[in-house]
Coordinates of C-alpha atoms and ligand atoms in Angstrom, one line a residue:
X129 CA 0.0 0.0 0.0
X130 CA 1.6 3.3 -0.8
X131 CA 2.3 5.5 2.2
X132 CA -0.6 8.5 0.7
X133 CA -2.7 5.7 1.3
X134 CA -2.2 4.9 4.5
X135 CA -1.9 8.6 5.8
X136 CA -5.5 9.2 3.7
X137 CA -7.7 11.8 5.6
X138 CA -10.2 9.2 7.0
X139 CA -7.3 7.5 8.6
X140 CA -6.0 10.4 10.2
X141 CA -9.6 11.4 11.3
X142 CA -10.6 8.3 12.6
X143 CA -7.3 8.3 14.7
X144 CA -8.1 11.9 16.4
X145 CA -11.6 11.0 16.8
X146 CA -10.4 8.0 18.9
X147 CA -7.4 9.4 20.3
X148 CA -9.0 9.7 23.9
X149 CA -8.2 5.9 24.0
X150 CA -4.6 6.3 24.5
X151 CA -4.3 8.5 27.1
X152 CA -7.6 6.2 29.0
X153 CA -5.1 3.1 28.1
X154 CA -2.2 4.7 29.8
X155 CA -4.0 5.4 32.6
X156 CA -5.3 1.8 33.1
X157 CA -1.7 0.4 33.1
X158 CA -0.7 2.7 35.6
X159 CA -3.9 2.0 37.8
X160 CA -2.4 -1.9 36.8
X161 CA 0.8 -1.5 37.9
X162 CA 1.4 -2.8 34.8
X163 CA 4.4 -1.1 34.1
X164 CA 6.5 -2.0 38.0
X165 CA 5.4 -5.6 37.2
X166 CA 7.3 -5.6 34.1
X167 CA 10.0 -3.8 35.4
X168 CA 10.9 -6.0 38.4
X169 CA 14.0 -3.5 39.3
X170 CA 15.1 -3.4 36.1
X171 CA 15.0 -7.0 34.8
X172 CA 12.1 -6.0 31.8
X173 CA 12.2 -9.8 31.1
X174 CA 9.0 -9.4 28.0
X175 CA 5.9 -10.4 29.6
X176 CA 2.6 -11.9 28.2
X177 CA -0.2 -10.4 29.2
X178 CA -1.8 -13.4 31.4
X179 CA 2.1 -13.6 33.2
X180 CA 1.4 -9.4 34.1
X181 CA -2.1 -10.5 35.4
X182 CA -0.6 -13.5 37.3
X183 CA 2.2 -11.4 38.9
X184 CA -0.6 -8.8 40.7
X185 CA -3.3 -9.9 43.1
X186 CA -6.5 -8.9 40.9
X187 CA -8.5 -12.0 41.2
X188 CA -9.8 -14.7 39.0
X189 CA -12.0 -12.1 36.7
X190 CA -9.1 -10.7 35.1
X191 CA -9.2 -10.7 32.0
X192 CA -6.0 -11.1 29.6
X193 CA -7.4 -10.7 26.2
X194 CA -8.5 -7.1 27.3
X195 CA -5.3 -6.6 29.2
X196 CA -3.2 -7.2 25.7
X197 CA -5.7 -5.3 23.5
X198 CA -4.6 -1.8 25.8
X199 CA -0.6 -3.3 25.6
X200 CA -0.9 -3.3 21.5
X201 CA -2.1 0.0 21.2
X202 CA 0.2 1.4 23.9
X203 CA 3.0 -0.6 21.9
X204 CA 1.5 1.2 18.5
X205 CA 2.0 5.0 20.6
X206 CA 6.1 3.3 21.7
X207 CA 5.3 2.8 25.4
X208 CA 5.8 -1.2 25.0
X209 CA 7.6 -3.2 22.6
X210 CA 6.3 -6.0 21.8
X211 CA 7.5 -9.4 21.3
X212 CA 6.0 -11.8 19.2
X213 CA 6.5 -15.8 19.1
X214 CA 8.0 -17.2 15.7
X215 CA 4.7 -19.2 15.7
X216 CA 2.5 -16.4 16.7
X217 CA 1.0 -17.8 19.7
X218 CA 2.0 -15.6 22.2
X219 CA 2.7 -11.7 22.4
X220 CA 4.7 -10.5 25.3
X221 CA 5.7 -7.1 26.7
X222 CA 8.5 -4.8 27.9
X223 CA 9.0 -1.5 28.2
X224 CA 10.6 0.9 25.9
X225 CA 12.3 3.7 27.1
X226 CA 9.3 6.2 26.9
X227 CA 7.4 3.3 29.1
X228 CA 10.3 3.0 31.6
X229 CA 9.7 6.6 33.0
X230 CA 6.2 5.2 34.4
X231 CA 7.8 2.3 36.2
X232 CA 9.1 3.9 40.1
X233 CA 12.8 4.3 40.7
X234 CA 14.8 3.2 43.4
X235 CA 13.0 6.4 45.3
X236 CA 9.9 5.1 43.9
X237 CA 9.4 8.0 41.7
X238 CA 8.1 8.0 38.2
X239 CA 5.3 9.6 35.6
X240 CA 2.7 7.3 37.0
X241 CA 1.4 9.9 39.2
X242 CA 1.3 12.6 37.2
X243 CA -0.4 10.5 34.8
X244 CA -3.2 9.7 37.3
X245 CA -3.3 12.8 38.4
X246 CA -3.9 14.3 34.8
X247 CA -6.9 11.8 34.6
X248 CA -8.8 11.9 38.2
X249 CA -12.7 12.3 37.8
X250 CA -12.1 15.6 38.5
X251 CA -10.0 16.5 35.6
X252 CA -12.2 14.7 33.6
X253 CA -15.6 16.2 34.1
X254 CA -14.2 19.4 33.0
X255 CA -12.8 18.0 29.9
X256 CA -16.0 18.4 27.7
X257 CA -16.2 21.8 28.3
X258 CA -13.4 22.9 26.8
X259 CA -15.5 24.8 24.1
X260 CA -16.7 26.9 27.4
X261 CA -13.4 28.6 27.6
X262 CA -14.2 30.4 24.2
X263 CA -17.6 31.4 24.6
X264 CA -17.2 32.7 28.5
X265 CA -13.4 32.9 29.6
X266 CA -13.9 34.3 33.1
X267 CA -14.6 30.8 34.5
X268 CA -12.3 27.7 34.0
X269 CA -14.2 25.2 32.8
X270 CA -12.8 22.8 36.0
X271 CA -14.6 25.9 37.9
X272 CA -17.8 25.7 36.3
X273 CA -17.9 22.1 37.0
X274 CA -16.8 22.2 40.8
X275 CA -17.7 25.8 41.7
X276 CA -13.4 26.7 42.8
X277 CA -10.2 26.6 41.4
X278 CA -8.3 23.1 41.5
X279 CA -5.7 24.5 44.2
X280 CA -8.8 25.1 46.9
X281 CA -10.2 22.2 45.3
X282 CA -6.7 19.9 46.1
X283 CA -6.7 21.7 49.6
X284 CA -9.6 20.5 50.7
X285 CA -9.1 16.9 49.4
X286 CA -5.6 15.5 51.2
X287 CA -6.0 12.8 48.9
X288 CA -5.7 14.6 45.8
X289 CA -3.3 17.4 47.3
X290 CA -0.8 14.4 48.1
X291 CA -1.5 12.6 44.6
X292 CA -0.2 16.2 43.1
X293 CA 3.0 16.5 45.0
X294 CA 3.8 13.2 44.4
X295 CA 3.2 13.8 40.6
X296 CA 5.3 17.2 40.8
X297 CA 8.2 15.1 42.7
X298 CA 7.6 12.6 39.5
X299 CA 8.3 14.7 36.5
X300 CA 10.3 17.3 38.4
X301 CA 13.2 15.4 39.7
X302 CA 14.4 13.9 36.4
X303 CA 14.5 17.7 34.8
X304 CA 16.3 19.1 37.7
X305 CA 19.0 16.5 37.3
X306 CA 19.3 17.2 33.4
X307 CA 19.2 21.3 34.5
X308 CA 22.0 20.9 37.4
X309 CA 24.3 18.9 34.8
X310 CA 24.1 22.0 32.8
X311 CA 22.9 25.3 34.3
X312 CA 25.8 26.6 36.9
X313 CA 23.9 30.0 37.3
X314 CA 23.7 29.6 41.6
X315 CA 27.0 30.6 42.1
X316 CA 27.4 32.8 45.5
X317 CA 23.7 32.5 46.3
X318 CA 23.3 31.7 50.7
X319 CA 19.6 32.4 50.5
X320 CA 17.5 31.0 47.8
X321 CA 13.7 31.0 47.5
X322 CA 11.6 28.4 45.2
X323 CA 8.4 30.3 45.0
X324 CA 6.0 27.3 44.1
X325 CA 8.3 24.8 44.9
X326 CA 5.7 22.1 46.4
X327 CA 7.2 19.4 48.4
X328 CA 10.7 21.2 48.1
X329 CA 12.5 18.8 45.9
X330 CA 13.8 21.0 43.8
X331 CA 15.5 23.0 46.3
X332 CA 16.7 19.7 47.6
X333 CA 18.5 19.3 44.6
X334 CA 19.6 22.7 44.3
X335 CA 21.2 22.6 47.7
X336 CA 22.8 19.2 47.3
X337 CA 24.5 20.9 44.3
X338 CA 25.5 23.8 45.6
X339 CA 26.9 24.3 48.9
X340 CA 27.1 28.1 49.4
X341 CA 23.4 28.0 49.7
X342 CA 23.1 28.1 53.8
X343 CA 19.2 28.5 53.6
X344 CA 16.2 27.7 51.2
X345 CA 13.4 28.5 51.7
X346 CA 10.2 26.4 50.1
X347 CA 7.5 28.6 49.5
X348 CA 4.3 27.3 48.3
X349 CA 0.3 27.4 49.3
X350 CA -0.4 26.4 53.6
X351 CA -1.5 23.5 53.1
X352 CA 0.8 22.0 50.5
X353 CA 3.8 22.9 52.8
X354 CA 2.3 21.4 55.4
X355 CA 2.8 18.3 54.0
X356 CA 6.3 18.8 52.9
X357 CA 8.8 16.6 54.2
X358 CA 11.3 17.9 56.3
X359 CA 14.7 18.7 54.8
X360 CA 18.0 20.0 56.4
X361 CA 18.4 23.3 55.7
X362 CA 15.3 24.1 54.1
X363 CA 12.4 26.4 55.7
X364 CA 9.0 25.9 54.7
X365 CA 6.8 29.1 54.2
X366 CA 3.0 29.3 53.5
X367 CA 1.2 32.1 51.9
X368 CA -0.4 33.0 48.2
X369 CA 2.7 34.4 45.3
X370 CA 0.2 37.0 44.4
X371 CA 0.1 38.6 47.4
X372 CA 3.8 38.6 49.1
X373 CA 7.3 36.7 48.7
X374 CA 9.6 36.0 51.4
X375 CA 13.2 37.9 50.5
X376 CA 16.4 36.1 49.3
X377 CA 19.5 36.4 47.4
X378 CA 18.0 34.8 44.2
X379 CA 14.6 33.4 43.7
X380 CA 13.9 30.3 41.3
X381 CA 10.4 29.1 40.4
X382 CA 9.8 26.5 38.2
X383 CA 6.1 25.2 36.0
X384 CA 4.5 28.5 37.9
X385 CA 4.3 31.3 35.0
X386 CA 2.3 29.3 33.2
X387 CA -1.0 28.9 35.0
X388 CA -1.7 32.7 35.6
X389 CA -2.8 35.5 33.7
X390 CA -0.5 38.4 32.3
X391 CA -1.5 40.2 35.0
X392 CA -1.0 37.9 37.6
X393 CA 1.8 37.3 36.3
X394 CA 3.3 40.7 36.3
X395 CA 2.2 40.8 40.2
X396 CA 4.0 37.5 40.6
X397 CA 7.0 39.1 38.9
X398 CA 6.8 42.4 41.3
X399 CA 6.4 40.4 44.1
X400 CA 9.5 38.4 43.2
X401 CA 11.5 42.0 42.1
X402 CA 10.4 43.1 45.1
X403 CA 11.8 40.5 47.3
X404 CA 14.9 40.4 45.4
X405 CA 18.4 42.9 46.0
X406 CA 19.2 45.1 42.9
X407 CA 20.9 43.0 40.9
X408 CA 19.6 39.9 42.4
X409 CA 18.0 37.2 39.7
X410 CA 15.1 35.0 39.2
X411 CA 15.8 31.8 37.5
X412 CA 12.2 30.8 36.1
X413 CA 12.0 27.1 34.3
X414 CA 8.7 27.1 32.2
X415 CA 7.7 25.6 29.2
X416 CA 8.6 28.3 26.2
X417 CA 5.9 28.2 23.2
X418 CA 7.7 28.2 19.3
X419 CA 6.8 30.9 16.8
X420 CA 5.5 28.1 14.8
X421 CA 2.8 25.6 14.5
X422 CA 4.2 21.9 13.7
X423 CA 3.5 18.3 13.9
X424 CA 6.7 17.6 16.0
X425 CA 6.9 16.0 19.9
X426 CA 8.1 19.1 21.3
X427 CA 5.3 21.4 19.7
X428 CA 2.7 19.2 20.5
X429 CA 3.7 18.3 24.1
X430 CA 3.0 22.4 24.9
X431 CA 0.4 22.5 22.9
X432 CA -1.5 19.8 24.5
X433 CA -0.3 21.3 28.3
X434 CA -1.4 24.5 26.9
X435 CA -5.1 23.3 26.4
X436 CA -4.6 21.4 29.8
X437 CA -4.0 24.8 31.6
X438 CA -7.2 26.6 29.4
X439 CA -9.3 23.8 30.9
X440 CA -8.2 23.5 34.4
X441 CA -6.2 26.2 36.3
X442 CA -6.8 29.4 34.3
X443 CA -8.6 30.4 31.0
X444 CA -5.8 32.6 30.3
X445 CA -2.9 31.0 31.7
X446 CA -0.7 30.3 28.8
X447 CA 2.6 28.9 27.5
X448 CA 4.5 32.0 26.4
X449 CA 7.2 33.1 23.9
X450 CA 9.7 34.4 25.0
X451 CA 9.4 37.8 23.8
X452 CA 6.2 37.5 25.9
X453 CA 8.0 36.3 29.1
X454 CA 10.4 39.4 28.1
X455 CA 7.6 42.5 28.1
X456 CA 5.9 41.0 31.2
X457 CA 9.1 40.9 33.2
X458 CA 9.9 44.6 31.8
X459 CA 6.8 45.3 33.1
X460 CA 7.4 44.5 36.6
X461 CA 11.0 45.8 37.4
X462 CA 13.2 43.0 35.6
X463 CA 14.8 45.2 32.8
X464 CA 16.7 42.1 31.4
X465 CA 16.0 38.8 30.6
X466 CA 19.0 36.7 29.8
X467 CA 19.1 34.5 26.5
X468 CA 17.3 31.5 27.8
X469 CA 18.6 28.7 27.7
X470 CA 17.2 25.1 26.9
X471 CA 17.6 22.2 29.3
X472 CA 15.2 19.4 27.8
X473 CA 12.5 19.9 25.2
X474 CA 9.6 20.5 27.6
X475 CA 11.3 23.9 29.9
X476 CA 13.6 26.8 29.1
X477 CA 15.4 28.1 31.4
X478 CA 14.7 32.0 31.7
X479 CA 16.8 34.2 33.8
X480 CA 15.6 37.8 34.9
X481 CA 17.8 40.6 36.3
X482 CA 16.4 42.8 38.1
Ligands
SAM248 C1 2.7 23.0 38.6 S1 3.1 23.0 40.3 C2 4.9 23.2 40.2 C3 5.6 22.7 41.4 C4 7.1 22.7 41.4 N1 7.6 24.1 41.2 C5 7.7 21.8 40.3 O1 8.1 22.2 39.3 O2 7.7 20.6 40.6 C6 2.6 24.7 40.9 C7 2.8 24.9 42.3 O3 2.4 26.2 42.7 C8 1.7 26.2 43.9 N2 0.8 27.4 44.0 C9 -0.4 27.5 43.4 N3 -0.9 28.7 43.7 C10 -0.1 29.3 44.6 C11 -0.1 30.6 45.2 N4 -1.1 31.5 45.1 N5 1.0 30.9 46.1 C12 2.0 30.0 46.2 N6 2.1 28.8 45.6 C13 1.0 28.5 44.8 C14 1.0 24.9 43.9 O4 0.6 24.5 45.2 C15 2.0 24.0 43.2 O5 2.9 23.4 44.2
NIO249 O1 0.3 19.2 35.7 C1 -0.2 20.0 36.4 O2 -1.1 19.8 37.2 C2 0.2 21.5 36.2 C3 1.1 21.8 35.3 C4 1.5 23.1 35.1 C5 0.9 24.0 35.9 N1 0.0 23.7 36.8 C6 -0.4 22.4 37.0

């Protein structure tokens, strides 16, 4: 069959208008464990998909012809690869190395938490509203579905607000070891600030790295730091980024610009000047939008996060160029923004002067 063929419009259509499978299929291996089963500390010896079922405690209804039917089309979107028998009787499974970052770590971290948390029932009923973000932007379409803004919403639910720190720690901790292998920009700081920073492993990492830091200081909403872990040498602060920042040397945030408004954002950016010495910097990791539209990874990845935010945190959060990052911070007392610098595909690293 000639490849125009197989690309034809229907083909293509009837891939996007199913495309809610994969995502619903990824979720049910994590829910499945599937992925730690196969992994087994790092043996990912190929699996059938009865041997997964037999490995887990799910009971005698569990079904392995259903089980393989989600592993071939995760294997068609290169999460598994998949192993076939020279007779064809029998179709096992490991992981490739996009599925390997959803199995846990020796810390037991991985993407399997964020990906649960990206697909909670609560995430999901706002979903089909997405068209609701055009025709009325003042309310999120999460909002109009549960009447507040997911952070209140997470607060109130210590479920939920522990199922999002452990899927920040997830997808965090491998891009802050890629950004300290590369980025040496905390030379001299003693007091550094991580203004969203969540459970504080960021700072963590920060710290371990650089040993003139005497004090961090991880500042996020009460009742996430609450629930922080305790780490030498770090402070935990409570209190809301649009209102006041606690001072230090240098300030870093990271996946925070994002999910506010220009506006909020410029307060976010004043606060931060305002807590910083002349001369001081904030070193701000977000995801930076291209110029252009395109079909690759990268494009879509921020596209897709970008529609993610619409829906859920803020109608008019946004990914941002950076000559966009560059007139906001302008605005708010940061008269340079140095060349940014990329770490991974997914975050830029942006550094403002003030
Ligand atoms: C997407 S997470 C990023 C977490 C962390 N910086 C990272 O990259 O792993 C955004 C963080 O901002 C915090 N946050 C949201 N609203 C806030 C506010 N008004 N003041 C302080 N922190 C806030 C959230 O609790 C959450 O930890
Ligand atoms: O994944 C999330 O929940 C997320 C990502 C970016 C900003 N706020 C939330």
């Amino acid at each position: 069959m000639e490849r125009s063929q197989i690309n034809s419009p229907t083909l293509a259509i009837m891939e996007l208008a199913n495309l809610i499978s994969v995502p619903m299929s990824l979720n049910a291996v994590v829910k499945l464990k599937v992925p730690d089963i196969i992994w087994q500390d790092g043996s990912n010896n190929p699996l059938s998909a009865a041997e997964i079922l037999s490995a887990a405690t799910f009971g005698p209804s569990a079904d392995a012809e259903n089980l393989q039917r989600i592993l071939r089309l995760l294997t068609s979107y290169g999460v598994f690869n998949e192993h076939i028998e020279e007779d064809g009787s029998e179709r096992r499974y490991s992981l490739t190395e996009v599925g390997k970052a959803l199995a846990a770590d020796e810390k037991g971290l991985s993407y399997a938490p964020y990906i649960l948390q990206h697909h909670q029932d609560a995430m999901m009923l706002a979903w089909p509203l997405v068209h609701e973000a055009v025709l009325d932007p003042s309310f999120e379409p999460f909002v109009k579905v549960h009447g507040e803004r997911p952070y209140s919403y997470y607060g109130k639910n210590p479920q939920m607000n522990l199922l999002m720190q452990k899927a920040m720690s997830g997808a965090s901790v491998p891009f802050m070891k890629a950004f300290l292998d590369g980025y040496d920009g905390f030379q001299g700081v003693e007091t550094l600030v991580d203004v969203g920073g969540s459970g504080g492993d960021c700072l963590r990492m920060i710290m371990s790295k650089y040993k003139s830091i005497k004090k961090g200081v991880n500042f996020d909403l009460a009742e996430v730091v609450e629930k922080a872990p305790q780490i030498p040498g770090i402070e935990h602060v409570g209190g809301d980024m649009l209102k006041s920042i606690p001072p230090g040397d240098a300030i870093f945030t990271k996946w925070i610009l994002l999910s506010w408004t220009d506006d909020e954002c410029k307060q976010i950016l004043k606060n931060c000047s305002d807590a910083l010495p002349l001369g001081g910097k904030l070193i701000a990791c977000e995801p930076l939008l291209p110029n252009h539209t395109d079909d690759s990874r990268r494009s879509r990845a921020l596209l897709q996060e970008d529609i993610f935010l619409m829906t859920m945190y803020r109608t008019k959060g946004k990914h941002r160029t950076e000559m966009e990052y560059r007139e906001l911070g302008l605005a708010a007392g940061f008269p340079n923004l140095k060349p940014n610098f990329h770490i991974d595909h997914f975050f830029t690293v942006l550094e403002f002067q003030k």
